[in-house]
Amino acid sequence: MDGVKLPNGHSAVSGRLQVINDEKKFTPDLGEQIEKWGLLDAGFGYNIVAVFGSQSTGKSTLLNRLFGTSFDVMDETKRQQTTKGIWMCRGKDMDIMVMDVEGTDGRERGEDQDFERKSALFSLASSEVLIINLWEHQVGLYQGANMGLLKTVFEVNLGLFGKNTTNGRTLLFFVIRDHIGVTPLANLQATLTTDLNRIWESLSKPPELQDRQLSDYFDLAFTTLPHKILAADKFEAEVLNLRARFVNKDSSDFLFKPAYHKRIPADGVAFYMENIWEQVQSNKDLDLPTQQELLAQFRCDEISTVALAEFNEQAKSQRRPVEAGRVVDGLGGMMRAWRSDALTRYDRDASRYHQGVYKRKRADLVAALDSTLSPLFLGQLKNLHKTCLVAFKKEMLDGLHGEGYSFADVVSTARERCLGRFEAGAKEALIEETDWTWEDEMVSLKEEVKSVADQCRKDETKKMVNLIERNLKKQIAEPVELALNKAAPDMWDNILRTFKQTLDKAESSYLTKATSFDCTDEENAASLAALRRRAWQALRDKIDEQTAEPVILGKLRGHFEERFRYDETGVPRVWKPEDDIDGTFKKAKDDTLDLIPLYSKIQPVDSSLEYVLPADSIAVPSDSLLGEDFDFAATLVVFTETRALELTQKFRREADAYYVEAKRSTVASIAQ
Ligand code: GDP
Ligand code: MG
């Protein structure tokens, strides 16, 4: 079966791959091939075996029989070497990677020796079992090609695992072919063992490894196989027995002992082998711990990148709603799930690698995950803050609707619900393992809730003060009008008394309602001061209305007419010539003019009433409802002197007209 030559100079035929080609180049396709073999996720659950031996000793034939592989076998008729470089196959229905290594006869050929050494290094760095394939008649030929090969293997192994024997144990499995049966296996085994030890002794070892024994690094196992052609049935039967020893994990002579595993996770095998080959090819010292660490860095990065990409895809789904200001239900749960999925994925694959590297890269991954999640968390907090505050405002407004509510109750219920909602939402969004906090946001929310409540309380207080003011206005209107119409000497006493009584009632009504507002004493004092000023202003407005020029002139006229046009009993006068028109006129006029000073200033007879609003009762803080300075004394003046004079003048003119009319009426009656 001929291989398909790939553009990259490697051959791949139905599941087998030339890992290292004739030009000693490493294939770029191993990773993909391992995936195709279905071994990528095997972790440590796979085995690697390699075969070594002279050319044309039936190595490929043996592997194909044992593992159901399809390595090229020499065509009997042409008898030329077939296996070039190193090929790999997956054992049929087995989690085994099998390496068929180009055989050598090359004691003479320097080039071959070089490849022998490199392929030995490469195989020892990854394989658990090295099958050493040889003819029975080669046993005991200490100078034979196999012995050169084994010497190379031992030397190379010392370099690789000399100092560190962890994960460094390898099984050398001698398969003696064309065993005739005259010499029992035990004897062959003894001969080989003696030879091996002799080779081991002859190695020039570095001083610190002088005392190391062959058995410190290698286990040895031996078996024979009958002649494939001369004893074909027996050959096939023995091969089947042998296969069982590679496959049956439970059997006592299972060949892949855990101690032989080189602990390269399956998904790192390709990268690892390629690096090993590169080191070997460039004749650099092959330091396996460094290789393992490099592999770990590379793979942990790759695994982390994959986990992060999937994670980012998930996290992206909620970025937009959060940025748009939405509170995403169950965001914390989602974030925890994405995060732990990513870490689980990372841990599953990466924890098989060098622990230091794995942990370091894990910390990097955690940092990357959290830095993606953190803006979502902060956004969620901000959105929660906003929506909770909006809900709080709405609940306040709804609660302050209509009558009979207790402001303090409305506030505390709404506040509790708002902060409770925020806290529950914030706790849901929090990821325990982080150093995130939501308490600061809560503090700022509390402050805003308080300022909204304060504003509401101010508005409510204002509304209440307005309402009380309106009622007060209504209540004083009539008594004030009456008193101002009567113009009695104690007119102002009556007015001020009425005012005081009404204000007292208004104040106590305020205080009754204000108890539920949780106002401070200063706030209450300010509201009361404002109420008093506005009540006073209302009174002054009423007085102004009642003393506007036409109105006051009307009042004066009425007063005058009562005295001039009607007699003491209220009967209209009909002037006769003998009547004292002049006297009556003068008295009525003077009486009336006397009222002007009475009206012009709020001046009660009972002087205690002047202090109906003591200065400190109307003193308000600068930020209060009225704010401006208030000169109480100035508000006592109803007319200025100039206005009083004008009024006097106007009234005199009107009175004079009445006088003239009275005079005329007597003339008329005489004329009749
Ligand atoms: P490789 O070069 O070591 O891989 O050897 P091959 O598997 O290609 O086989 C080389 C030749 O040996 C082929 O012609 C095989 O048919 C023959 N062969 C394979 N196995 C045996 C065996 O067990 N005994 C003998 N005598 N010949 C064998
Ligand atoms: Mg071969």
mmCIF file of N, CA and C in Angstrom, residues 3-13 17-29 86-87:
data_model
loop_
_atom_site.group_PDB
_atom_site.id
_atom_site.type_symbol
_atom_site.label_atom_id
_atom_site.label_comp_id
_atom_site.label_asym_id
_atom_site.label_seq_id
_atom_site.Cartn_x
_atom_site.Cartn_y
_atom_site.Cartn_z
ATOM 1 N N GLY A 3 1.794 5.217 0.289
ATOM 2 C CA GLY A 3 1.323 6.403 1.012
ATOM 3 C C GLY A 3 1.046 7.546 0.064
ATOM 4 N N VAL A 4 0.151 8.407 0.441
ATOM 5 C CA VAL A 4 -0.103 9.614 -0.328
ATOM 6 C C VAL A 4 0.931 10.640 0.103
ATOM 7 N N LYS A 5 1.640 11.178 -0.852
ATOM 8 C CA LYS A 5 2.649 12.178 -0.492
ATOM 9 C C LYS A 5 1.948 13.511 -0.256
ATOM 10 N N LEU A 6 2.052 14.041 0.944
ATOM 11 C CA LEU A 6 1.426 15.323 1.254
ATOM 12 C C LEU A 6 2.315 16.459 0.751
ATOM 13 N N PRO A 7 1.723 17.638 0.510
ATOM 14 C CA PRO A 7 2.517 18.768 0.006
ATOM 15 C C PRO A 7 3.679 19.092 0.945
ATOM 16 N N ASN A 8 3.526 18.809 2.209
ATOM 17 C CA ASN A 8 4.590 19.154 3.140
ATOM 18 C C ASN A 8 5.683 18.078 3.208
ATOM 19 N N GLY A 9 5.630 17.129 2.311
ATOM 20 C CA GLY A 9 6.690 16.131 2.255
ATOM 21 C C GLY A 9 6.480 14.955 3.179
ATOM 22 N N HIS A 10 5.353 14.920 3.880
ATOM 23 C CA HIS A 10 5.042 13.810 4.772
ATOM 24 C C HIS A 10 4.016 12.910 4.121
ATOM 25 N N SER A 11 4.016 11.677 4.578
ATOM 26 C CA SER A 11 3.030 10.764 4.035
ATOM 27 C C SER A 11 1.988 10.452 5.095
ATOM 28 N N ALA A 12 0.754 10.343 4.656
ATOM 29 C CA ALA A 12 -0.305 9.949 5.581
ATOM 30 C C ALA A 12 -1.214 8.985 4.853
ATOM 31 N N VAL A 13 -1.373 7.839 5.412
ATOM 32 C CA VAL A 13 -2.265 6.866 4.799
ATOM 33 C C VAL A 13 -3.234 6.364 5.845
ATOM 34 N N LEU A 17 0.563 8.064 10.169
ATOM 35 C CA LEU A 17 1.184 9.359 9.877
ATOM 36 C C LEU A 17 2.687 9.226 10.012
ATOM 37 N N GLN A 18 3.367 9.802 9.025
ATOM 38 C CA GLN A 18 4.819 9.814 9.116
ATOM 39 C C GLN A 18 5.222 10.998 9.989
ATOM 40 N N VAL A 19 5.543 10.721 11.214
ATOM 41 C CA VAL A 19 5.814 11.789 12.176
ATOM 42 C C VAL A 19 7.123 12.485 11.822
ATOM 43 N N ILE A 20 8.103 11.670 11.470
ATOM 44 C CA ILE A 20 9.386 12.235 11.043
ATOM 45 C C ILE A 20 9.709 11.629 9.675
ATOM 46 N N ASN A 21 9.936 12.493 8.702
ATOM 47 C CA ASN A 21 10.070 11.978 7.346
ATOM 48 C C ASN A 21 11.526 11.689 6.987
ATOM 49 N N ASP A 22 11.745 11.311 5.721
ATOM 50 C CA ASP A 22 13.086 10.938 5.265
ATOM 51 C C ASP A 22 14.070 12.074 5.474
ATOM 52 N N GLU A 23 13.535 13.307 5.404
ATOM 53 C CA GLU A 23 14.447 14.454 5.577
ATOM 54 C C GLU A 23 14.546 14.877 7.036
ATOM 55 N N LYS A 24 14.032 14.013 7.898
ATOM 56 C CA LYS A 24 14.114 14.247 9.343
ATOM 57 C C LYS A 24 13.360 15.499 9.788
ATOM 58 N N LYS A 25 12.286 15.762 9.061
ATOM 59 C CA LYS A 25 11.420 16.892 9.437
ATOM 60 C C LYS A 25 10.218 16.362 10.222
ATOM 61 N N PHE A 26 9.794 17.131 11.180
ATOM 62 C CA PHE A 26 8.651 16.729 11.993
ATOM 63 C C PHE A 26 7.353 17.162 11.307
ATOM 64 N N THR A 27 6.373 16.328 11.365
ATOM 65 C CA THR A 27 5.098 16.636 10.686
ATOM 66 C C THR A 27 4.335 17.762 11.389
ATOM 67 N N PRO A 28 3.671 18.619 10.602
ATOM 68 C CA PRO A 28 2.819 19.631 11.254
ATOM 69 C C PRO A 28 1.425 19.083 11.586
ATOM 70 N N ASP A 29 1.185 17.815 11.251
ATOM 71 C CA ASP A 29 -0.200 17.317 11.325
ATOM 72 C C ASP A 29 -0.479 16.411 12.513
ATOM 73 N N ILE A 86 10.054 7.916 11.149
ATOM 74 C CA ILE A 86 9.207 7.335 12.210
ATOM 75 C C ILE A 86 7.747 7.494 11.811
ATOM 76 N N TRP A 87 7.016 6.398 11.914
ATOM 77 C CA TRP A 87 5.585 6.426 11.616
ATOM 78 C C TRP A 87 4.794 6.190 12.896
#
